[in-house]
Short mmCIF file of C-alpha atoms in Angstrom, two decimals:
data_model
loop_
_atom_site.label_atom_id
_atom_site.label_comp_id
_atom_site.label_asym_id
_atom_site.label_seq_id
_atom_site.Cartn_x
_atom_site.Cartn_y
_atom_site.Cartn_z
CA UNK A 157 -35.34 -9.79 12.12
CA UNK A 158 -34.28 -7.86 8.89
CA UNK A 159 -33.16 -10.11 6.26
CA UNK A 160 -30.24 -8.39 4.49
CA UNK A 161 -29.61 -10.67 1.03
CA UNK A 162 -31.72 -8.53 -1.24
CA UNK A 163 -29.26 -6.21 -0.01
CA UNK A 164 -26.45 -7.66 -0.32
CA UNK A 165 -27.22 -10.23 -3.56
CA UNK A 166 -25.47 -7.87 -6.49
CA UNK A 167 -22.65 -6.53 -3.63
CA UNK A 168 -19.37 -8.23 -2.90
CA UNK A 169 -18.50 -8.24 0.86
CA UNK A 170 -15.30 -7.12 2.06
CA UNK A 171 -14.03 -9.16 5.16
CA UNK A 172 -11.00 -7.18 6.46
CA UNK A 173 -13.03 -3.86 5.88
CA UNK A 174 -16.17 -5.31 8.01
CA UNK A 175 -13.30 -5.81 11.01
CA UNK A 176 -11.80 -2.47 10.54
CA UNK A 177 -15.39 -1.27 11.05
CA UNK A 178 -15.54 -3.07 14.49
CA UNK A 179 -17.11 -7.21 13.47
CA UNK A 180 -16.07 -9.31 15.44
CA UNK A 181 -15.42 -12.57 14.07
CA UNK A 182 -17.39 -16.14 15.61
CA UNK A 183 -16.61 -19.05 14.23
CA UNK A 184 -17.70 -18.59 10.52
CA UNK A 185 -19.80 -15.60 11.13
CA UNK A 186 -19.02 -11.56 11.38
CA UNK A 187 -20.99 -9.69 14.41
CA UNK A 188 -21.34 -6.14 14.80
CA UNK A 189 -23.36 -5.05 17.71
CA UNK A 190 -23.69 -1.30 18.62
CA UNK A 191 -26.03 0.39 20.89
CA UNK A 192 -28.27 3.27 20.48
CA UNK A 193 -31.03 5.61 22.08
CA UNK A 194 -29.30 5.82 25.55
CA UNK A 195 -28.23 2.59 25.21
CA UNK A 196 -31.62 1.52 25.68
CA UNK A 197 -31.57 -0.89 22.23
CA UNK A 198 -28.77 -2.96 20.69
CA UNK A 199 -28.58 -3.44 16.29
CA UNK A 200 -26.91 -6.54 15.52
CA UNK A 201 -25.51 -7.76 12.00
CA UNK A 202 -24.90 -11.24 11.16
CA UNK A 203 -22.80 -11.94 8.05
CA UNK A 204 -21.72 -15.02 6.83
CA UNK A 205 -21.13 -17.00 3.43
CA UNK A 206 -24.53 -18.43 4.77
CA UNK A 207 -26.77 -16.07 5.91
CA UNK A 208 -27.02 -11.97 6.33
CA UNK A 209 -29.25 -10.71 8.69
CA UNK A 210 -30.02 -7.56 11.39
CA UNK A 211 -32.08 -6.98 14.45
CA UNK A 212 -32.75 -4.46 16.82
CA UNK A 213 -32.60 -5.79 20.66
CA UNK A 214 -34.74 -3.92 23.25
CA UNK A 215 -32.25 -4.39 25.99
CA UNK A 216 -34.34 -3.95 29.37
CA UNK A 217 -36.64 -6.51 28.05
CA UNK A 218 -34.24 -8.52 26.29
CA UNK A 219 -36.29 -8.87 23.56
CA UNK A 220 -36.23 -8.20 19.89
CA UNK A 221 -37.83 -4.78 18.96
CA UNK A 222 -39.51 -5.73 15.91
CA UNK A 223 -41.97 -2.59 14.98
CA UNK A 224 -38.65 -1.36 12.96
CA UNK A 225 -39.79 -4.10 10.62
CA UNK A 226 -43.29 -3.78 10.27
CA UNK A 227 -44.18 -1.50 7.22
CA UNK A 228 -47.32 0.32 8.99
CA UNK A 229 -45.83 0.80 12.70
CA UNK A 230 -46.63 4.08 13.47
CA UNK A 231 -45.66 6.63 16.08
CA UNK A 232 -42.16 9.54 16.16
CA UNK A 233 -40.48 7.32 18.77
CA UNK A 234 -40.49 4.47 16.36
CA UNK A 235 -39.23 6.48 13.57
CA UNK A 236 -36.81 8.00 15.36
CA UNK A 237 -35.13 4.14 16.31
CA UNK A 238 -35.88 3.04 12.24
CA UNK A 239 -33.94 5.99 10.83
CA UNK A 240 -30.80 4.95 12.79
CA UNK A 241 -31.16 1.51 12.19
CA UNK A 242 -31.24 2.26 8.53
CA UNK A 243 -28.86 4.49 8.72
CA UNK A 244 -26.18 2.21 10.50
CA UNK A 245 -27.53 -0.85 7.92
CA UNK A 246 -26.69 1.67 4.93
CA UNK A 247 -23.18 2.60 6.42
CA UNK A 248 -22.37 -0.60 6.75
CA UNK A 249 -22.86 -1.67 2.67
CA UNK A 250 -21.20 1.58 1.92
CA UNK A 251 -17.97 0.91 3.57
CA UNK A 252 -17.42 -2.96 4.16
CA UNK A 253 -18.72 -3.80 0.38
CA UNK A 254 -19.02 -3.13 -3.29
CA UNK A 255 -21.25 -3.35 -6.56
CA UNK A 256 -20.76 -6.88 -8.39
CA UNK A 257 -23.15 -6.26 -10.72
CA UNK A 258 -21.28 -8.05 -13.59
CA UNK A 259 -20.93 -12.31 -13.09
CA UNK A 260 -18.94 -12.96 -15.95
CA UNK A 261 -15.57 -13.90 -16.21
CA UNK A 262 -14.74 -11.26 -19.22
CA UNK A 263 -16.37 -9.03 -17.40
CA UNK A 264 -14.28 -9.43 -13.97
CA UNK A 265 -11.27 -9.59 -15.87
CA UNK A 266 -12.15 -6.50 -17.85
CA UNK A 267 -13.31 -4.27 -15.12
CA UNK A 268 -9.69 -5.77 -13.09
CA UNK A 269 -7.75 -4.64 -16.43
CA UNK A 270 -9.30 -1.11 -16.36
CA UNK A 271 -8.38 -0.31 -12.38
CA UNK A 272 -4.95 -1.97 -12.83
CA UNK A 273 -3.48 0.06 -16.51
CA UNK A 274 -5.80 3.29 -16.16
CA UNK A 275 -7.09 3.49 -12.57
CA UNK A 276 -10.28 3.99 -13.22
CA UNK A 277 -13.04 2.36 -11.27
CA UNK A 278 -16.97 1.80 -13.00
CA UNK A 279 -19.05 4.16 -12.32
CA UNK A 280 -22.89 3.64 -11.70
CA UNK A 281 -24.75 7.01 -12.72
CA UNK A 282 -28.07 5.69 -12.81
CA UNK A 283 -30.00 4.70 -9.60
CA UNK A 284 -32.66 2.55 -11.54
CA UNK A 285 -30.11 0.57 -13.60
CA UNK A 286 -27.89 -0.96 -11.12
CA UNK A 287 -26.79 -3.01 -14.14
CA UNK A 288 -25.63 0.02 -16.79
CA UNK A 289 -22.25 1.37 -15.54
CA UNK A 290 -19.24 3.28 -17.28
CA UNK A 291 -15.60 4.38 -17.53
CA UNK A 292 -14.80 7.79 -18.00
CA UNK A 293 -10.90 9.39 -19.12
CA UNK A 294 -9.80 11.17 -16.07
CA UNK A 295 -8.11 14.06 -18.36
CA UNK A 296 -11.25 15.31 -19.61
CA UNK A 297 -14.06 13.25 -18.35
CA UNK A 298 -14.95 11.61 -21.62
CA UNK A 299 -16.58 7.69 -21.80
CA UNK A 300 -14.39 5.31 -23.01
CA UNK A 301 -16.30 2.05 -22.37
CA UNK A 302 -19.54 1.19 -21.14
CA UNK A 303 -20.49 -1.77 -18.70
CA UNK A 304 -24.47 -3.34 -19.50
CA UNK A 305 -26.41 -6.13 -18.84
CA UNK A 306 -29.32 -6.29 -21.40
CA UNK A 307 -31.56 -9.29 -23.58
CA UNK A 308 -29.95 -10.54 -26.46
CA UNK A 309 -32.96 -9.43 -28.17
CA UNK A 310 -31.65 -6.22 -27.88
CA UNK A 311 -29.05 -7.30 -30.37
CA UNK A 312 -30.97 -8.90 -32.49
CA UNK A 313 -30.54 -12.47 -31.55
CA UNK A 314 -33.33 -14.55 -31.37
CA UNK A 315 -32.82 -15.47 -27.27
CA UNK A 316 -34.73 -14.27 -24.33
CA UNK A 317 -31.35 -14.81 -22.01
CA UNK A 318 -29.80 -11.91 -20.88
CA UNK A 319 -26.10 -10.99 -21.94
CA UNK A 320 -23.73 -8.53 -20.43
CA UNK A 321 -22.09 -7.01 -23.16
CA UNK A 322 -19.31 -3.72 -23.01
CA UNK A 323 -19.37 -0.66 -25.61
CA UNK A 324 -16.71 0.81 -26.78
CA UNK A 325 -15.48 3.63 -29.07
CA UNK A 326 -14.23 2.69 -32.95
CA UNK A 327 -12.82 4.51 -35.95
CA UNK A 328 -15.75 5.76 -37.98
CA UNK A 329 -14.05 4.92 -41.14
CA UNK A 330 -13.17 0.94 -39.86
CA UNK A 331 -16.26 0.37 -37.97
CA UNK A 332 -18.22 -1.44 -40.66
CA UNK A 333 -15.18 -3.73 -40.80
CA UNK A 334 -15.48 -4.92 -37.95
CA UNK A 335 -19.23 -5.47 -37.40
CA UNK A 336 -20.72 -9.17 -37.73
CA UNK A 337 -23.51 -8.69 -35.77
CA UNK A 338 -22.58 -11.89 -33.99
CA UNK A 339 -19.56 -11.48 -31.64
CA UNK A 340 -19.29 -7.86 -32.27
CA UNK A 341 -22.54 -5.06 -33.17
CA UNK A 342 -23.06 -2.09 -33.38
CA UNK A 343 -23.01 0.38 -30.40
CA UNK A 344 -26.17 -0.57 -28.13
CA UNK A 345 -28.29 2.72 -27.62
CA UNK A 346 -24.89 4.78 -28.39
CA UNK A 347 -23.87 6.65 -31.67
CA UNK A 348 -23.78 3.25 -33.95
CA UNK A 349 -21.03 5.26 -36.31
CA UNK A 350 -18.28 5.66 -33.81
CA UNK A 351 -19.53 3.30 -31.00
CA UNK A 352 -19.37 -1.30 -30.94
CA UNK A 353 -20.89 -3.27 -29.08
CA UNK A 354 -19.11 -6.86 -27.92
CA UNK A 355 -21.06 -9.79 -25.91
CA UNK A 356 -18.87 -11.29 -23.15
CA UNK A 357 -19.37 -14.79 -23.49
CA UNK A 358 -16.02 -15.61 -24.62
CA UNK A 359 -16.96 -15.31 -28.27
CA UNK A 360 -14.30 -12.64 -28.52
CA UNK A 361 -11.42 -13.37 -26.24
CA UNK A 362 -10.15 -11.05 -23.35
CA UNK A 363 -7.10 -10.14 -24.83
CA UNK A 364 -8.22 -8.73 -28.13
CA UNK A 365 -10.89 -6.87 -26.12
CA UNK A 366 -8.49 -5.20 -23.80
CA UNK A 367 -6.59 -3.85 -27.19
CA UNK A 368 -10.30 -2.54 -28.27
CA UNK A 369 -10.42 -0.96 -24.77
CA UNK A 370 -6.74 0.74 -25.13
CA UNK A 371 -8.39 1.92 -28.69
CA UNK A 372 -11.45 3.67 -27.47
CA UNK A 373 -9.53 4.86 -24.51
CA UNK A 374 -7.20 6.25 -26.90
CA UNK A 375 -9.97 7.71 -28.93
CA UNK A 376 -11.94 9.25 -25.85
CA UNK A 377 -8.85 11.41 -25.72
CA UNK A 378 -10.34 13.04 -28.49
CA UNK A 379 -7.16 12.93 -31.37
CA UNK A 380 -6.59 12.05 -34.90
CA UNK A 381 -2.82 11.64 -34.58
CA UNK A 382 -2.51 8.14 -33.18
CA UNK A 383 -1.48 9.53 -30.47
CA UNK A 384 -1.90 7.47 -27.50
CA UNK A 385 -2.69 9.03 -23.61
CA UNK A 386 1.07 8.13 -22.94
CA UNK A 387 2.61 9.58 -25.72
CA UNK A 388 0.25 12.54 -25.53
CA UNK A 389 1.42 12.91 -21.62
CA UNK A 390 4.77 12.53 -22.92
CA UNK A 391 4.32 15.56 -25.17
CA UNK A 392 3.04 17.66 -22.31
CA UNK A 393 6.61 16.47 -20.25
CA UNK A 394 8.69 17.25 -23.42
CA UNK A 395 7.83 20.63 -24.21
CA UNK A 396 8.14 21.48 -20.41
CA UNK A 397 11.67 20.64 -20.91
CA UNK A 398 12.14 23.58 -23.98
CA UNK A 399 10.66 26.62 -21.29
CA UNK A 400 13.88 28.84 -20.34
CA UNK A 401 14.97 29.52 -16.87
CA UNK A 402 12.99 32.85 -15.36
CA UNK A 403 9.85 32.36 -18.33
CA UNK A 404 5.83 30.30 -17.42
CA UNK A 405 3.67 29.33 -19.92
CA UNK A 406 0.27 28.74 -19.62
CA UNK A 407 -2.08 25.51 -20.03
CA UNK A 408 -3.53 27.10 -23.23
CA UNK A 409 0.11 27.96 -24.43
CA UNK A 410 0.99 24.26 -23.80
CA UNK A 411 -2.20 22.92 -25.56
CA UNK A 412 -1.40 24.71 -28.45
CA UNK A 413 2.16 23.40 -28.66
CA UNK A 414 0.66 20.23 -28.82
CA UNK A 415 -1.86 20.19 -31.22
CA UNK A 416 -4.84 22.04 -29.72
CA UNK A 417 -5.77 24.71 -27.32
CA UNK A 418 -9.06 23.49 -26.91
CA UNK A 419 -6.86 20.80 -24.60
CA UNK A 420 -6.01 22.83 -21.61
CA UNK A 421 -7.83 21.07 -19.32
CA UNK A 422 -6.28 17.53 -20.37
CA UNK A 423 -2.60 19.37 -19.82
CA UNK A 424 -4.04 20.25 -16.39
CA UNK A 425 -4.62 16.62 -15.70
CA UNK A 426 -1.70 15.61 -17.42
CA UNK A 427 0.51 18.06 -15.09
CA UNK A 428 -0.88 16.53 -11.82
CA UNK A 429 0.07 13.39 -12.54
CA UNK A 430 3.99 14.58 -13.30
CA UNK A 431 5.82 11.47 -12.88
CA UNK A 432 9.32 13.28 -11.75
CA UNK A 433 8.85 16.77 -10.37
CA UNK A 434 12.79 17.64 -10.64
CA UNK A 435 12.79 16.70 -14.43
CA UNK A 436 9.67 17.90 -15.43
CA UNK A 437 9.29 21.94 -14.22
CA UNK A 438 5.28 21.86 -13.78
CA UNK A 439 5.27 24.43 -11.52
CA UNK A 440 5.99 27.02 -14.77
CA UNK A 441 2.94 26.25 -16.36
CA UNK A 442 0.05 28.91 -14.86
CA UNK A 443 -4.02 29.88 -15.83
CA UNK A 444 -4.58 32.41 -18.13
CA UNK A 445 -4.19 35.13 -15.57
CA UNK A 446 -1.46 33.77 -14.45
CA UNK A 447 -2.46 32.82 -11.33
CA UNK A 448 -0.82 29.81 -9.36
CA UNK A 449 -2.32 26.39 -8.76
CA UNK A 450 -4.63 25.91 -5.83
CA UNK A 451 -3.81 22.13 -5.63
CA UNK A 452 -0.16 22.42 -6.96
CA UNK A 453 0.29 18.60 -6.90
CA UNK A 454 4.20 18.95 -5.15
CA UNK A 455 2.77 21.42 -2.17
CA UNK A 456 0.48 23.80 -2.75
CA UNK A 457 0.68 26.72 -4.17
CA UNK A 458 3.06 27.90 -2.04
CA UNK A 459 5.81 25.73 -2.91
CA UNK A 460 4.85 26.85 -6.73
CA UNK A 461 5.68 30.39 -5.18
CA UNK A 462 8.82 29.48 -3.91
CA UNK A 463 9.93 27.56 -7.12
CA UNK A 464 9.13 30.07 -9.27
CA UNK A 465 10.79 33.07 -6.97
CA UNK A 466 13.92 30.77 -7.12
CA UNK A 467 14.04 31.54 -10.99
CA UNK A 468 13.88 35.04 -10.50
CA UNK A 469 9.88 35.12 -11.54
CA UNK A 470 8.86 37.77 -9.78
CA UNK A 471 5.34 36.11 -7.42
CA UNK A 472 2.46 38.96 -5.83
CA UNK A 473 -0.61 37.95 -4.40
CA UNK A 474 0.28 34.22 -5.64
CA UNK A 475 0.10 35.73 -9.25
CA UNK A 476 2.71 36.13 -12.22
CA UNK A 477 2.69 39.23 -14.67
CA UNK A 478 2.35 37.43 -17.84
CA UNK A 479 3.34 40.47 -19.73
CA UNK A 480 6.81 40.68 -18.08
CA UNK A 481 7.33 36.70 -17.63
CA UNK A 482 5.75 34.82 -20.28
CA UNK A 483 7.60 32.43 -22.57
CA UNK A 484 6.39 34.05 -26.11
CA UNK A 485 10.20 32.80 -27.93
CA UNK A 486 9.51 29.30 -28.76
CA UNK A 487 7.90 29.01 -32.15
CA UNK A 488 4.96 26.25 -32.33
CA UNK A 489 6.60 24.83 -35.35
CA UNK A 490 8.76 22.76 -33.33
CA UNK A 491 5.50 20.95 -32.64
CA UNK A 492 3.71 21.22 -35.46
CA UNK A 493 1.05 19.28 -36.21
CA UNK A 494 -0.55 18.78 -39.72
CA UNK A 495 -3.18 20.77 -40.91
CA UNK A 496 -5.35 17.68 -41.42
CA UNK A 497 -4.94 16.28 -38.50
CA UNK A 498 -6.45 17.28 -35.17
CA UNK A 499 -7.53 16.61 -31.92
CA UNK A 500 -11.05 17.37 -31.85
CA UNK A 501 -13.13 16.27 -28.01
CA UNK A 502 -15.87 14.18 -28.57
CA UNK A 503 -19.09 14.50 -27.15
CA UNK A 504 -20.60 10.90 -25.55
CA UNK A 505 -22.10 9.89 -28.39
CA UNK A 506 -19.83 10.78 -31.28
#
């Protein structure tokens, strides 16, 4: 018998997915039987609120095959039933649960906050560290916030308890307002000029850490404008409105309207995630070659074509001569952005 808590002890267990993988449910306990090799063995999983545990039954004999558990059982035929069993056992954590790393309460709340206003999920990049995770901005893949659990000592508190703490990015120019090496630090093992770090424990409450969030989420989009991602996403929409009937633009043309061309790939994301496709023409906005969108986000690329043919733009080889059809009219000025302000992409640690 394979006991499956180490397995399962920092993983949260979904219930309804372990029945849409084929459990059956007994009494207070989940069952999952499946058979292998001919049908000459049966794996079962047992998962309750009380225990968690697998075997392998060798079904001729009725008996439990047990050399699948036994570190030094050698011999191909043996391997051959382990590497299945595993297999199955690892399919089974991958689609009926989750990492639940993080106990705390902030920390619930903050990683429910995240998935609910942005829709981004933590992500766990390093195999080792089960218990380091991050957030990254979808429009150009930047960190926003940063998910640990490490010893206060760390911090520089006198404690050998461990704390789970969240980093997040700050103003340079504000950041030594706002350090008190108490509730709030500096950023833990990021750039300690642009990064804090905040101990969840309540000694900061939720709320005023979900504004810090919206701030370094803000800031990961890499502007000096106060610009927010909304109202920058709302810029994108707006100046899609100003392109004349039968002219494209391109995402570097749009970037530049907006403050930066070096932003191209955040209009990209922006553009896929056009709230109203009949208000909003995304379909006019093309690469640099003026080729069309291979994952046009209303229909592929050939609905693009057929769009864009409907304004007399004239579509070969699902590709647009910029020289005849690009919008050069509009000046940037009706944009404009001051010269000391910019949007300048951070790296990770800035």
């Amino acid at each position: 018998m394979r006991n499956l808590n180490e397995k399962l002890k920092n993983r949260k267990i979904n219930y309804k997915e372990l029945i849409s993988y084929g459990f059956k449910k007994e009494e207070e306990k989940y069952i999952y039987k499946v058979q292998i090799e001919n049908n000459e063995f049966e794996i079962n999983v047992v998962i309750s609120d009380e225990e968690q545990y697998s075997k392998i039954i060798e079904l001729e004999e009725k008996t439990e095959f047990v050399l699948v558990d036994i570190e030094n059982a050698e011999g191909q035929f043996v391997g051959k039933i382990k590497q299945k069993y595993d297999e199955i056992i690892d399919d089974i954590l991958q689609k009926c649960t989750s990492k639940e790393t993080f106990k705390s309460t902030q920390a619930k709340d903050i990683i429910k906050y995240i998935n609910q206003k942005y829709g981004d999920m933590l992500e766990y990049l390093w195999e080792k560290f089960d218990n380091n995770a991050i957030w990254r901005n979808k429009q150009n893949e930047k960190w926003y916030g940063i998910l640990l659990t490490i010893s206060k000592r760390k911090l520089g508190i006198e404690a050998d308890e461990e704390a789970e703490i969240i980093d997040l990015r700050y103003q340079k120019d504000k950041i030594e307002e706002i350090i008190d090496n108490q509730k709030i630090f500096h950023g833990y093992h990021m750039n300690k000029k642009s990064w804090i770090t905040i101990k969840l424990d309540n000694s900061v409450d939720t709320e005023t850490i979900y504004k810090l969030i919206d701030n370094s989420y803000n800031l990961s989009i890499g502007n000096k404008c106060g610009l927010t991602g909304d109202s920058l996403s709302q810029k994108v929409y707006d100046y899609l409105l100003t392109i004349p009937k039968g002219k494209v633009v391109t995402y570097k043309q749009v970037a530049e309207n907006i403050g930066n061309k070096g932003l191209a790939r955040v209009v990209g994301n922006i553009l896929h995630k056009n709230p109203d496709e009949n208000k909003y023409p995304c379909y006019k906005v093309l690469n640099s070659k003026g080729e069309l969108a291979e994952a046009f986000v209303f229909g592929g690329k050939e609905n693009q074509k057929q769009r864009l043919e409907k304004e007399g733009i004239k579509v070969e080889n699902n590709k647009v001569d910029l020289k005849i059809y690009q919008w050069k009219e509009q000046s940037a000025s009706a944009f404009f952005v001051p010269s000391n302000l910019s949007f300048e992409p951070k790296g990770e640690k800035s």
